[in-house]
Coordinates of C-alpha atoms in Angstrom, one line a residue:
X1 CA -141.5 -174.5 -48.2
X2 CA -144.1 -175.7 -50.5
X3 CA -147.1 -173.5 -51.6
X4 CA -149.5 -176.0 -49.9
X5 CA -147.5 -175.7 -46.7
X6 CA -147.6 -171.8 -47.0
X7 CA -151.3 -171.8 -47.5
X8 CA -151.9 -174.0 -44.4
X9 CA -149.5 -171.7 -42.5
X10 CA -151.5 -168.7 -43.6
X11 CA -154.9 -170.2 -42.7
X12 CA -153.7 -171.2 -39.3
X13 CA -152.4 -167.7 -38.5
X14 CA -155.6 -166.2 -39.6
X15 CA -157.6 -168.6 -37.4
X16 CA -155.4 -167.7 -34.3
X17 CA -155.6 -163.9 -35.1
X18 CA -159.3 -164.2 -35.3
X19 CA -159.7 -166.3 -32.2
X20 CA -157.4 -164.1 -30.2
X21 CA -159.1 -160.9 -31.4
X22 CA -162.5 -162.2 -30.4
X23 CA -161.4 -163.4 -27.0
X24 CA -159.6 -160.1 -26.4
X25 CA -162.9 -158.4 -26.7
X26 CA -165.5 -158.3 -23.8
X27 CA -168.8 -159.0 -25.2
X28 CA -170.9 -155.9 -24.7
X29 CA -174.7 -155.3 -24.7
X30 CA -176.2 -153.6 -27.8
X31 CA -176.4 -150.3 -25.8
X32 CA -172.8 -150.6 -24.7
X33 CA -171.8 -151.5 -28.2
X34 CA -173.3 -148.4 -29.7
X35 CA -172.1 -146.0 -26.9
X36 CA -169.2 -144.8 -29.1
X37 CA -171.4 -144.5 -32.1
X38 CA -173.9 -142.3 -30.3
X39 CA -171.0 -140.1 -29.0
X40 CA -169.2 -139.7 -32.4
X41 CA -172.2 -138.4 -34.4
X42 CA -170.0 -137.7 -37.6
X43 CA -168.2 -140.1 -39.8
X44 CA -166.7 -140.4 -43.3
X45 CA -168.1 -142.8 -45.9
X46 CA -165.6 -143.5 -48.8
X47 CA -166.7 -144.8 -52.0
X48 CA -163.5 -146.1 -53.8
X49 CA -163.0 -149.1 -56.0
X50 CA -162.6 -150.1 -59.6
X51 CA -165.4 -147.8 -60.8
X52 CA -163.3 -144.9 -59.5
X53 CA -161.1 -145.3 -62.5
X54 CA -164.0 -144.9 -65.1
X55 CA -165.1 -141.3 -63.5
X56 CA -168.6 -141.8 -64.6
X57 CA -167.8 -142.0 -68.3
X58 CA -167.3 -145.0 -70.6
X59 CA -165.9 -145.0 -74.1
X60 CA -167.1 -141.3 -74.4
X61 CA -170.4 -141.8 -73.0
X62 CA -171.7 -140.6 -69.8
X63 CA -173.4 -142.9 -67.2
X64 CA -176.7 -144.1 -68.6
X65 CA -179.0 -143.0 -65.8
X66 CA -180.2 -139.7 -64.5
X67 CA -178.9 -140.1 -61.1
X68 CA -175.2 -140.3 -62.3
X69 CA -174.1 -142.5 -59.5
X70 CA -170.6 -143.4 -60.9
X71 CA -170.2 -146.6 -58.9
X72 CA -173.1 -148.1 -60.9
X73 CA -171.4 -147.5 -64.4
X74 CA -170.7 -151.3 -65.0
X75 CA -174.5 -152.1 -64.8
X76 CA -176.0 -149.1 -66.3
X77 CA -173.6 -149.0 -69.3
X78 CA -173.6 -152.7 -69.8
X79 CA -169.8 -153.0 -69.6
X80 CA -168.4 -156.5 -70.1
X81 CA -166.7 -157.9 -67.1
X82 CA -163.3 -158.4 -68.7
X83 CA -163.3 -154.9 -70.1
X84 CA -164.4 -153.4 -66.7
X85 CA -161.4 -155.2 -65.1
X86 CA -159.1 -153.2 -67.5
X87 CA -159.9 -149.9 -65.6
X88 CA -157.5 -151.3 -62.8
X89 CA -154.6 -150.3 -65.1
X90 CA -155.6 -146.5 -64.6
X91 CA -154.8 -146.6 -60.9
X92 CA -151.6 -144.6 -59.8
X93 CA -150.3 -146.6 -57.0
X94 CA -147.3 -144.3 -56.4
X95 CA -149.8 -141.4 -55.4
X96 CA -152.4 -143.3 -53.5
X97 CA -152.1 -142.8 -49.8
X98 CA -154.9 -143.9 -47.5
X99 CA -153.5 -142.0 -44.6
X100 CA -154.3 -138.8 -46.6
X101 CA -158.0 -139.9 -46.4
X102 CA -157.7 -140.5 -42.5
X103 CA -156.0 -137.1 -42.0
X104 CA -158.9 -135.4 -43.9
X105 CA -161.5 -137.0 -41.9
X106 CA -159.6 -136.0 -38.7
X107 CA -159.4 -132.4 -39.8
X108 CA -163.1 -132.5 -40.6
X109 CA -163.9 -133.5 -37.1
X110 CA -165.1 -137.1 -38.1
X111 CA -164.7 -139.9 -35.7
X112 CA -165.0 -142.9 -37.9
X113 CA -164.5 -144.1 -41.6
X114 CA -166.5 -146.6 -43.5
X115 CA -164.9 -147.7 -46.9
X116 CA -166.4 -149.7 -49.8
X117 CA -164.6 -153.0 -49.4
X118 CA -166.7 -154.6 -51.8
X119 CA -169.3 -152.6 -53.9
X120 CA -172.2 -154.0 -56.3
X121 CA -169.6 -154.4 -58.9
X122 CA -168.4 -157.4 -57.0
X123 CA -164.7 -156.2 -56.9
X124 CA -162.9 -156.6 -53.6
X125 CA -160.4 -153.7 -53.0
X126 CA -158.2 -156.1 -51.0
X127 CA -156.4 -159.1 -52.4
X128 CA -159.1 -161.5 -51.4
X129 CA -158.1 -165.1 -51.5
X130 CA -161.7 -166.0 -52.1
X131 CA -161.8 -164.3 -55.7
X132 CA -159.1 -163.4 -58.2
X133 CA -161.3 -160.7 -59.5
X134 CA -160.2 -158.2 -57.0
X135 CA -158.4 -154.8 -57.4
X136 CA -155.0 -155.5 -56.5
X137 CA -154.9 -158.7 -58.5
X138 CA -156.3 -156.8 -61.6
X139 CA -153.9 -154.0 -61.1
X140 CA -150.9 -156.3 -60.5
X141 CA -150.0 -154.7 -57.2
X142 CA -149.0 -156.0 -53.8
X143 CA -150.5 -152.9 -51.9
X144 CA -153.3 -153.7 -49.5
X145 CA -155.1 -150.4 -49.2
X146 CA -157.4 -151.8 -46.4
X147 CA -154.4 -152.8 -44.3
X148 CA -153.0 -149.4 -44.9
X149 CA -156.0 -147.6 -44.1
X150 CA -156.6 -149.8 -40.9
X151 CA -153.1 -148.8 -39.7
X152 CA -153.6 -145.1 -40.5
X153 CA -157.0 -145.3 -38.6
X154 CA -155.2 -146.9 -35.7
X155 CA -152.5 -144.1 -35.7
X156 CA -155.0 -141.3 -35.8
X157 CA -157.6 -142.8 -33.4
X158 CA -160.3 -143.1 -36.0
X159 CA -162.7 -146.2 -36.0
X160 CA -162.8 -148.2 -39.1
X161 CA -165.9 -149.8 -40.8
X162 CA -166.4 -151.8 -43.9
X163 CA -169.1 -151.4 -46.5
X164 CA -169.8 -154.8 -48.0
X165 CA -172.4 -155.3 -50.7
X166 CA -173.8 -158.8 -49.8
X167 CA -177.0 -158.9 -51.9
X168 CA -175.8 -157.5 -55.1
X169 CA -172.7 -158.8 -57.0
X170 CA -172.4 -158.1 -60.8
X171 CA -169.0 -160.2 -61.0
X172 CA -170.2 -163.6 -59.5
X173 CA -172.4 -165.7 -61.9
X174 CA -174.7 -166.4 -59.1
X175 CA -174.8 -163.1 -57.4
X176 CA -177.9 -160.8 -57.6
X177 CA -178.1 -158.7 -60.6
X178 CA -181.4 -156.5 -61.0
X179 CA -181.5 -157.6 -64.6
X180 CA -182.5 -161.1 -63.4
X181 CA -185.8 -159.7 -62.9
X182 CA -186.1 -160.2 -66.6
X183 CA -183.9 -163.2 -67.2
X184 CA -184.6 -165.0 -64.0
X185 CA -181.5 -167.3 -64.1
X186 CA -180.3 -167.7 -60.6
X187 CA -182.2 -170.0 -58.2
X188 CA -182.1 -170.1 -54.5
X189 CA -179.6 -172.7 -54.4
X190 CA -177.3 -171.0 -56.8
X191 CA -177.5 -167.7 -54.9
X192 CA -176.6 -169.7 -51.8
X193 CA -173.5 -171.1 -53.6
X194 CA -172.4 -167.4 -54.2
X195 CA -173.1 -166.8 -50.5
X196 CA -171.2 -169.5 -49.2
X197 CA -168.2 -169.3 -51.6
X198 CA -167.8 -165.7 -51.8
X199 CA -169.9 -163.6 -49.2
X200 CA -169.0 -165.5 -46.0
X201 CA -165.3 -166.1 -46.8
X202 CA -164.7 -162.6 -47.6
X203 CA -166.5 -161.3 -44.6
X204 CA -164.3 -163.6 -42.6
X205 CA -161.2 -162.2 -44.1
X206 CA -162.4 -158.5 -43.3
X207 CA -163.3 -159.7 -39.7
X208 CA -159.9 -161.5 -39.1
X209 CA -157.1 -159.7 -41.0
X210 CA -157.4 -156.0 -40.1
X211 CA -157.7 -155.7 -36.3
X212 CA -160.7 -154.1 -34.7
X213 CA -163.8 -153.5 -37.0
X214 CA -166.0 -150.9 -35.6
X215 CA -169.0 -151.6 -38.0
X216 CA -170.0 -153.6 -41.0
X217 CA -172.2 -151.5 -43.2
X218 CA -174.5 -153.6 -45.5
X219 CA -176.5 -152.1 -48.3
X220 CA -179.9 -154.0 -48.7
X221 CA -182.1 -151.0 -48.8
X222 CA -185.4 -153.1 -48.9
X223 CA -186.4 -155.9 -46.4
X224 CA -184.8 -159.2 -47.2
X225 CA -188.2 -160.8 -47.7
X226 CA -188.5 -158.8 -51.0
X227 CA -185.2 -160.1 -52.2
X228 CA -183.6 -163.5 -52.9
X229 CA -181.7 -163.4 -49.6
X230 CA -182.9 -165.6 -46.9
X231 CA -183.0 -165.0 -43.3
X232 CA -181.0 -168.1 -42.4
X233 CA -178.2 -166.5 -44.6
X234 CA -178.4 -163.1 -42.7
X235 CA -178.1 -165.0 -39.5
X236 CA -175.0 -166.8 -40.7
X237 CA -173.5 -163.3 -41.1
X238 CA -174.6 -162.2 -37.6
X239 CA -173.1 -165.2 -36.1
X240 CA -169.9 -164.8 -38.0
X241 CA -169.6 -161.2 -36.8
X242 CA -170.3 -162.2 -33.2
X243 CA -167.7 -164.9 -33.2
X244 CA -164.8 -162.9 -34.7
X245 CA -165.7 -159.3 -33.7
X246 CA -168.4 -159.3 -31.1
X247 CA -168.5 -155.6 -30.6
X248 CA -168.8 -154.8 -34.3
X249 CA -171.8 -152.8 -35.2
X250 CA -174.3 -154.2 -37.8
X251 CA -176.6 -151.7 -39.7
X252 CA -180.1 -152.4 -40.6
X253 CA -179.3 -152.6 -44.3
X254 CA -178.4 -156.1 -43.6
X255 CA -181.9 -156.6 -44.4
X256 CA -183.4 -157.0 -40.9
X257 CA -185.4 -154.4 -38.8
X258 CA -183.4 -152.2 -36.4
X259 CA -185.7 -153.5 -33.4
X260 CA -183.8 -156.9 -33.5
X261 CA -181.2 -157.3 -30.9
X262 CA -178.1 -158.0 -33.1
X263 CA -179.1 -155.0 -35.5
X264 CA -177.2 -152.1 -33.8
X265 CA -178.3 -149.0 -35.6
X266 CA -180.9 -148.0 -38.4
X267 CA -179.7 -146.8 -41.6
X268 CA -182.1 -144.3 -43.4
X269 CA -182.3 -144.0 -47.1
X270 CA -179.5 -142.3 -49.0
X271 CA -179.5 -138.6 -48.3
X272 CA -182.7 -139.1 -46.1
X273 CA -182.3 -136.8 -43.2
X274 CA -184.2 -137.4 -39.9
X275 CA -187.8 -136.2 -39.5
X276 CA -188.6 -137.4 -36.0
X277 CA -186.7 -138.2 -32.6
X278 CA -185.7 -141.9 -32.6
X279 CA -184.6 -143.4 -29.3
X280 CA -182.6 -146.1 -30.9
X281 CA -179.3 -145.3 -32.8
X282 CA -179.6 -144.3 -36.3
X283 CA -177.8 -142.9 -39.3
X284 CA -178.0 -140.9 -42.6
X285 CA -175.5 -141.9 -45.3
X286 CA -175.2 -138.7 -47.4
X287 CA -173.1 -137.3 -50.2
X288 CA -171.0 -134.3 -50.3
X289 CA -171.9 -133.8 -53.9
X290 CA -174.4 -136.0 -55.9
X291 CA -172.5 -139.1 -57.0
X292 CA -171.0 -141.4 -54.3
X293 CA -168.1 -142.7 -56.6
X294 CA -166.0 -140.2 -58.2
X295 CA -167.6 -138.6 -61.3
X296 CA -165.7 -136.3 -63.6
X297 CA -168.9 -134.5 -64.5
X298 CA -169.9 -133.8 -61.0
X299 CA -171.2 -130.2 -60.5
X300 CA -173.7 -130.5 -57.7
X301 CA -171.6 -129.9 -54.5
X302 CA -173.5 -129.3 -51.6
X303 CA -172.9 -126.0 -49.7
X304 CA -171.1 -126.1 -46.2
X305 CA -174.3 -124.8 -44.6
X306 CA -176.2 -127.5 -46.2
X307 CA -173.9 -130.2 -44.8
X308 CA -173.7 -128.7 -41.4
X309 CA -177.4 -128.3 -41.1
X310 CA -177.9 -131.9 -42.2
X311 CA -175.5 -133.0 -39.4
X312 CA -177.0 -130.7 -36.7
X313 CA -180.4 -131.7 -37.7
X314 CA -179.7 -135.4 -37.3
X315 CA -178.0 -134.9 -34.0
X316 CA -181.0 -132.9 -32.7
X317 CA -183.1 -136.0 -33.3
X318 CA -180.6 -138.5 -31.8
X319 CA -179.1 -139.4 -35.2
X320 CA -175.7 -139.6 -36.8
X321 CA -174.4 -138.3 -40.1
X322 CA -171.9 -140.2 -42.5
X323 CA -170.7 -137.9 -45.2
X324 CA -169.4 -139.5 -48.4
X325 CA -166.3 -138.7 -50.4
X326 CA -165.2 -140.4 -53.7
X327 CA -161.5 -140.3 -54.3
X328 CA -160.1 -140.6 -57.8
X329 CA -158.0 -143.5 -59.0
X330 CA -154.9 -141.7 -57.9
X331 CA -156.3 -141.3 -54.4
X332 CA -157.0 -137.5 -54.7
X333 CA -160.1 -135.7 -53.9
X334 CA -161.5 -132.6 -55.6
X335 CA -160.9 -129.2 -54.1
X336 CA -164.7 -128.4 -53.7
X337 CA -165.2 -131.3 -51.4
X338 CA -161.9 -130.8 -49.6
X339 CA -162.8 -127.3 -48.8
X340 CA -166.2 -128.2 -47.5
X341 CA -164.6 -130.7 -45.1
X342 CA -162.1 -128.1 -43.9
X343 CA -164.9 -125.7 -43.3
X344 CA -166.9 -128.3 -41.2
X345 CA -163.8 -129.2 -39.3
X346 CA -163.1 -125.5 -38.4
X347 CA -166.7 -125.2 -37.2
X348 CA -166.4 -128.4 -35.1
X349 CA -163.2 -127.3 -33.6
X350 CA -165.2 -124.2 -32.2
X351 CA -168.5 -125.8 -31.7
X352 CA -167.9 -129.6 -31.2
X353 CA -169.2 -129.6 -27.9
X354 CA -172.7 -129.1 -29.2
X355 CA -172.4 -132.2 -31.6
X356 CA -170.1 -135.0 -30.0
X357 CA -172.1 -136.9 -27.0
X358 CA -175.0 -134.7 -27.9
X359 CA -178.6 -135.4 -28.7
X360 CA -181.9 -133.5 -29.0
X361 CA -184.8 -132.3 -26.7
X362 CA -188.1 -134.0 -27.0
X363 CA -189.6 -130.9 -28.5
X364 CA -191.3 -130.8 -32.1
X365 CA -188.5 -131.1 -34.7
X366 CA -190.0 -128.0 -36.5
X367 CA -190.3 -126.1 -33.1
X368 CA -188.3 -123.0 -34.0
X369 CA -187.9 -121.3 -37.3
X370 CA -184.3 -120.0 -36.6
X371 CA -182.6 -123.5 -36.3
X372 CA -182.2 -126.6 -34.2
X373 CA -181.3 -127.6 -30.5
X374 CA -178.9 -130.1 -29.3
X375 CA -178.2 -130.9 -25.7
X376 CA -175.3 -132.6 -23.7
X377 CA -177.0 -134.3 -20.7
X378 CA -173.6 -134.9 -19.1
X379 CA -173.2 -131.3 -18.2
X380 CA -176.8 -130.0 -18.4
X381 CA -175.9 -127.6 -21.4
X382 CA -178.5 -126.7 -24.1
X383 CA -177.2 -125.6 -27.4
X384 CA -179.2 -123.4 -29.7
X385 CA -177.9 -123.9 -33.3
X386 CA -178.9 -120.7 -35.0
X387 CA -179.1 -120.9 -38.7
X388 CA -180.8 -117.5 -39.2
X389 CA -179.5 -114.7 -37.1
X390 CA -182.6 -112.6 -36.1
X391 CA -182.8 -109.1 -37.6
X392 CA -184.1 -107.6 -34.2
X393 CA -181.4 -109.5 -32.4
X394 CA -183.8 -111.3 -30.2
X395 CA -183.9 -115.1 -30.2
X396 CA -187.3 -116.6 -29.2
X397 CA -187.0 -120.0 -27.6
X398 CA -190.1 -122.0 -26.6
X399 CA -190.7 -125.0 -24.5
X400 CA -187.8 -124.7 -21.8
X401 CA -189.3 -123.9 -18.5
X402 CA -186.4 -124.1 -16.3
X403 CA -184.4 -120.9 -15.6
X404 CA -180.8 -121.1 -17.2
X405 CA -178.0 -120.0 -14.9
X406 CA -176.0 -118.7 -17.8
X407 CA -176.4 -118.0 -21.5
X408 CA -173.4 -117.2 -23.7
X409 CA -172.1 -117.6 -27.3
X410 CA -170.2 -121.0 -27.5
X411 CA -167.5 -119.2 -29.5
X412 CA -167.0 -116.9 -26.7
X413 CA -164.1 -118.0 -24.6
X414 CA -164.9 -115.6 -21.8
X415 CA -168.6 -116.8 -21.7
X416 CA -169.8 -113.4 -21.5
X417 CA -173.4 -113.6 -20.3
X418 CA -176.2 -112.7 -22.8
X419 CA -179.2 -110.8 -21.3
X420 CA -182.4 -112.6 -21.4
X421 CA -185.9 -112.6 -20.0
X422 CA -188.2 -115.6 -19.3
X423 CA -192.0 -115.9 -18.9
X424 CA -193.2 -119.4 -18.5
X425 CA -192.1 -121.3 -21.5
X426 CA -191.2 -118.3 -23.6
X427 CA -187.5 -117.2 -23.4
X428 CA -186.2 -114.1 -25.1
X429 CA -182.4 -113.9 -25.6
X430 CA -180.5 -110.6 -26.6
X431 CA -178.0 -111.3 -29.2
X432 CA -175.2 -109.2 -30.4
X433 CA -175.4 -107.4 -33.8
X434 CA -172.9 -109.7 -35.4
X435 CA -173.3 -113.6 -35.6
X436 CA -170.0 -115.2 -34.4
X437 CA -169.9 -117.8 -37.2
X438 CA -170.4 -117.5 -40.8
X439 CA -172.4 -120.8 -41.2
X440 CA -174.3 -121.7 -37.9
X441 CA -173.7 -119.8 -34.6
X442 CA -174.2 -121.6 -31.4
X443 CA -175.7 -120.2 -28.1
X444 CA -174.9 -122.2 -25.0
X445 CA -177.5 -122.4 -22.1
X446 CA -176.1 -123.8 -18.9
X447 CA -178.6 -125.3 -16.2
X448 CA -177.9 -126.7 -12.7
X449 CA -179.8 -129.8 -13.7
X450 CA -181.6 -131.3 -16.7
X451 CA -184.0 -128.7 -17.9
X452 CA -187.7 -128.9 -17.4
X453 CA -189.7 -128.8 -20.8
X454 CA -193.0 -128.1 -22.0
X455 CA -193.4 -130.4 -25.1
X456 CA -197.0 -129.3 -25.9
X457 CA -197.0 -125.4 -26.1
X458 CA -196.9 -123.8 -29.5
X459 CA -193.6 -122.0 -30.4
X460 CA -193.2 -118.3 -30.8
X461 CA -192.1 -117.3 -34.4
X462 CA -189.1 -115.0 -35.0
X463 CA -191.2 -112.1 -36.1
X464 CA -193.6 -112.7 -33.0
X465 CA -196.8 -114.5 -33.6
X466 CA -197.7 -118.2 -33.2
X467 CA -198.3 -120.7 -36.1
X468 CA -201.0 -123.2 -35.1
X469 CA -200.9 -126.3 -37.3
X470 CA -201.3 -130.1 -37.5
X471 CA -197.7 -130.7 -36.3
X472 CA -198.1 -128.8 -33.0
X473 CA -201.6 -129.6 -32.2
X474 CA -202.5 -131.4 -29.1
X475 CA -204.1 -134.3 -31.0
X476 CA -202.3 -136.6 -33.6
X477 CA -203.4 -136.2 -37.1
X478 CA -202.5 -137.6 -40.5
X479 CA -200.9 -134.9 -42.3
X480 CA -200.5 -134.6 -46.1
X481 CA -197.0 -133.4 -46.6
X482 CA -195.8 -130.5 -48.6
X483 CA -195.6 -131.9 -52.4
X484 CA -193.7 -129.0 -53.9
X485 CA -196.8 -126.9 -54.8
X486 CA -199.5 -127.5 -51.9
X487 CA -198.6 -126.9 -48.4
X488 CA -198.8 -129.6 -45.7
X489 CA -202.4 -129.9 -44.5
X490 CA -205.0 -132.0 -42.7
X491 CA -208.0 -133.2 -44.8
X492 CA -211.5 -132.7 -43.1
X493 CA -214.4 -134.5 -44.9
X494 CA -216.7 -134.2 -41.8
X495 CA -217.0 -131.9 -38.7
X496 CA -214.1 -132.3 -36.5
X497 CA -211.9 -130.3 -34.0
X498 CA -208.3 -129.6 -33.4
X499 CA -206.8 -127.7 -30.5
X500 CA -203.5 -126.2 -29.3
X501 CA -201.8 -125.1 -26.0
X502 CA -200.7 -121.4 -26.3
X503 CA -199.0 -119.3 -23.8
X504 CA -200.1 -115.6 -23.6
X505 CA -197.3 -113.4 -22.0
X506 CA -199.5 -110.4 -21.7
X507 CA -203.3 -109.7 -21.6
X508 CA -204.5 -108.2 -24.9
X509 CA -206.1 -108.7 -28.3
X510 CA -204.9 -111.3 -30.6
X511 CA -205.9 -111.6 -34.3
X512 CA -206.4 -114.9 -36.0
X513 CA -205.9 -115.7 -39.7
X514 CA -206.8 -119.0 -41.4
X515 CA -204.9 -120.7 -44.3
X516 CA -207.0 -123.4 -46.1
X517 CA -208.5 -124.9 -49.2
X518 CA -212.0 -126.0 -50.1
X519 CA -211.8 -128.7 -52.7
X520 CA -214.6 -130.6 -54.7
X521 CA -217.5 -128.2 -53.7
X522 CA -219.0 -124.9 -54.7
X523 CA -220.5 -124.5 -51.4
X524 CA -219.3 -122.5 -48.3
X525 CA -217.9 -124.3 -45.3
X526 CA -217.6 -122.8 -41.9
X527 CA -215.2 -122.8 -38.9
X528 CA -215.6 -122.0 -35.4
X529 CA -212.6 -120.8 -33.1
X530 CA -213.1 -121.0 -29.4
X531 CA -210.8 -120.2 -26.4
X532 CA -212.3 -120.0 -22.9
X533 CA -215.7 -118.3 -23.3
X534 CA -214.8 -116.6 -26.4
X535 CA -215.9 -117.8 -29.9
X536 CA -215.2 -116.7 -33.4
X537 CA -217.3 -118.1 -36.3
X538 CA -216.7 -117.5 -39.9
X539 CA -218.1 -118.7 -43.3
X540 CA -215.3 -120.2 -45.5
X541 CA -215.7 -119.7 -49.3
X542 CA -214.7 -122.3 -52.0
X543 CA -210.9 -121.5 -53.0
X544 CA -210.4 -123.5 -56.1
X545 CA -207.1 -123.9 -58.0
X546 CA -204.1 -121.7 -58.7
X547 CA -201.9 -121.7 -61.7
X548 CA -198.5 -123.0 -60.9
X549 CA -196.9 -122.5 -64.2
X550 CA -198.5 -120.5 -67.0
X551 CA -199.7 -122.2 -70.2
X552 CA -198.7 -125.7 -69.1
X553 CA -202.0 -126.8 -67.7
X554 CA -200.3 -127.1 -64.3
X555 CA -202.6 -126.3 -61.5
X556 CA -202.7 -126.9 -57.8
X557 CA -205.1 -126.5 -54.8
X558 CA -205.1 -122.8 -53.8
X559 CA -204.6 -122.1 -50.1
X560 CA -205.6 -118.5 -49.6
X561 CA -205.7 -116.9 -46.0
X562 CA -208.7 -115.1 -44.4
X563 CA -209.0 -113.1 -41.3
X564 CA -211.2 -114.9 -38.8
X565 CA -211.3 -111.9 -36.3
X566 CA -209.9 -110.9 -32.9
X567 CA -210.0 -112.3 -29.5
X568 CA -209.2 -110.7 -26.2
X569 CA -207.2 -112.6 -23.6
X570 CA -207.9 -111.1 -20.2
X571 CA -205.0 -112.8 -18.4
X572 CA -201.5 -113.9 -19.1
X573 CA -200.5 -117.7 -18.9
X574 CA -201.6 -120.9 -20.5
X575 CA -204.8 -120.9 -22.8
X576 CA -206.3 -123.7 -25.2
X577 CA -207.4 -122.6 -28.7
X578 CA -209.8 -124.9 -30.5
X579 CA -210.8 -124.8 -34.1
X580 CA -213.9 -126.8 -35.3
X581 CA -214.3 -127.3 -38.9
X582 CA -217.6 -127.8 -40.7
X583 CA -217.0 -128.8 -44.3
X584 CA -220.0 -128.6 -46.8
X585 CA -221.9 -131.8 -47.3
X586 CA -220.5 -132.6 -50.7
X587 CA -217.0 -131.4 -50.1
X588 CA -213.9 -131.4 -47.9
X589 CA -211.8 -128.6 -46.1
X590 CA -208.1 -128.8 -46.3
X591 CA -206.5 -127.1 -43.2
X592 CA -203.0 -125.6 -43.4
X593 CA -202.6 -123.3 -40.3
X594 CA -203.9 -120.6 -38.0
X595 CA -201.7 -117.6 -37.4
X596 CA -202.1 -115.9 -34.1
X597 CA -200.6 -112.4 -33.4
X598 CA -200.9 -109.9 -30.7
X599 CA -202.3 -106.5 -31.7
X600 CA -199.8 -103.9 -31.2

């Protein structure tokens, strides 16, 4: 058989496979497509490619950038393409076993894997017929790691996705390279040549040669209009995906907003955790250490608690967490990372019901100071993810007004009931002396139906008391976030008011303290606190600056706290507290919080 005949036969088989695969999939709506994704919640990201063999070091020099992202070494250290390709000789093909990665993901409780099929270096890790500058060809091997990974994923019931760098490509003469901001050598027509002769054909290979593809994960972290990529090119990718893998998910880093029908989920910034509840599917790509690709000098491994809290926090806001590992050129993975994945897997085997198929409640993300809340609406169970086991063994939960039929530790197979008392939106749960888990302990609350919530009431703190701030006020305010020295605050340049809904469990006296700053003024301001017919008024003195670090001229706004006084609440139940701020004429008042606490 001639070579030309072989090529035509191969192309015909690929076409038939692609058509059969597309026809075998029932086309789903966006909501139906993403159902598995929102149930899975936790996946593995794998950064593995030619850069893995450099290990973050080139000719005795570490990576030339403070972020130490090893996969960027070709660009950062200005490595010639030919020399960079020589790294392929360092791969140990006798030891590389993609099934080990899948088994590691399985043991960690992960439900999907996304691997870097082509990163910014432009090197495909499969033997792409589009470009000879690919890993198997450079290494002189007939191994197809993606095919082996796909087979292992099918064997172990793990969904498979591909990362593909469509915008940046340091190998193709017309791919985007950030240094082109200086040299400006690529025109729109030239970039489209790269697009048509490399991007589209390679994506077609990934979509037709490896069975079901759960997602294509692109990596344009800014809107396409700020780049050289055109919308018609992105639409070409969408059309290709819907032709060959109609139910394959596409992430927002394609360069288009998540609000579009064909963009299935939003990708936040690298290691950017969720801050607010989002109704649409979203995901954080996070690292288990610092670098994404393997870096020999890595020493910033995140703790198991950090990683668990990242995952739990995202789930509590209806998000996913995709945790990255970076195997070496022999396929191995460092002990530090492997141990953390084993710990997470052990935790999920015990507590996975609180993560898989779960989301959060529409309460404030910072509602409780002891941890987060997740819920499974299928069985009307609410899970309290306790990061900090209370010293007095009383867990204060605020905002759930329905009476639970049972409360127990999720780790307790016998579901022994925990004692609790409930007063309106305030729930007090009596915990045992010892936390059942060394990382995050989970308390399960069962209800006969979906629980009723009070989303406005201020939460009770662990050590009693209530913190009234801009995030839990009844009005929406522009809040200046904590910057590392000055706390989050609201800026008042003129008289205005903010108010809160509080629940008083018993009649009695409550004290009020104010944390504030008066900037750009030497004159006093004043505040007035009102609840019902009772009013407290106070003069507020200028607070000035505080020395952050001595002898470095490093100063910040000082936020002292002062006692405003005491108010008597004559009946239990809901009350509204209003604070009115009167800045001085020439200055502003920065409001941090009011602290409200019962007098013992």
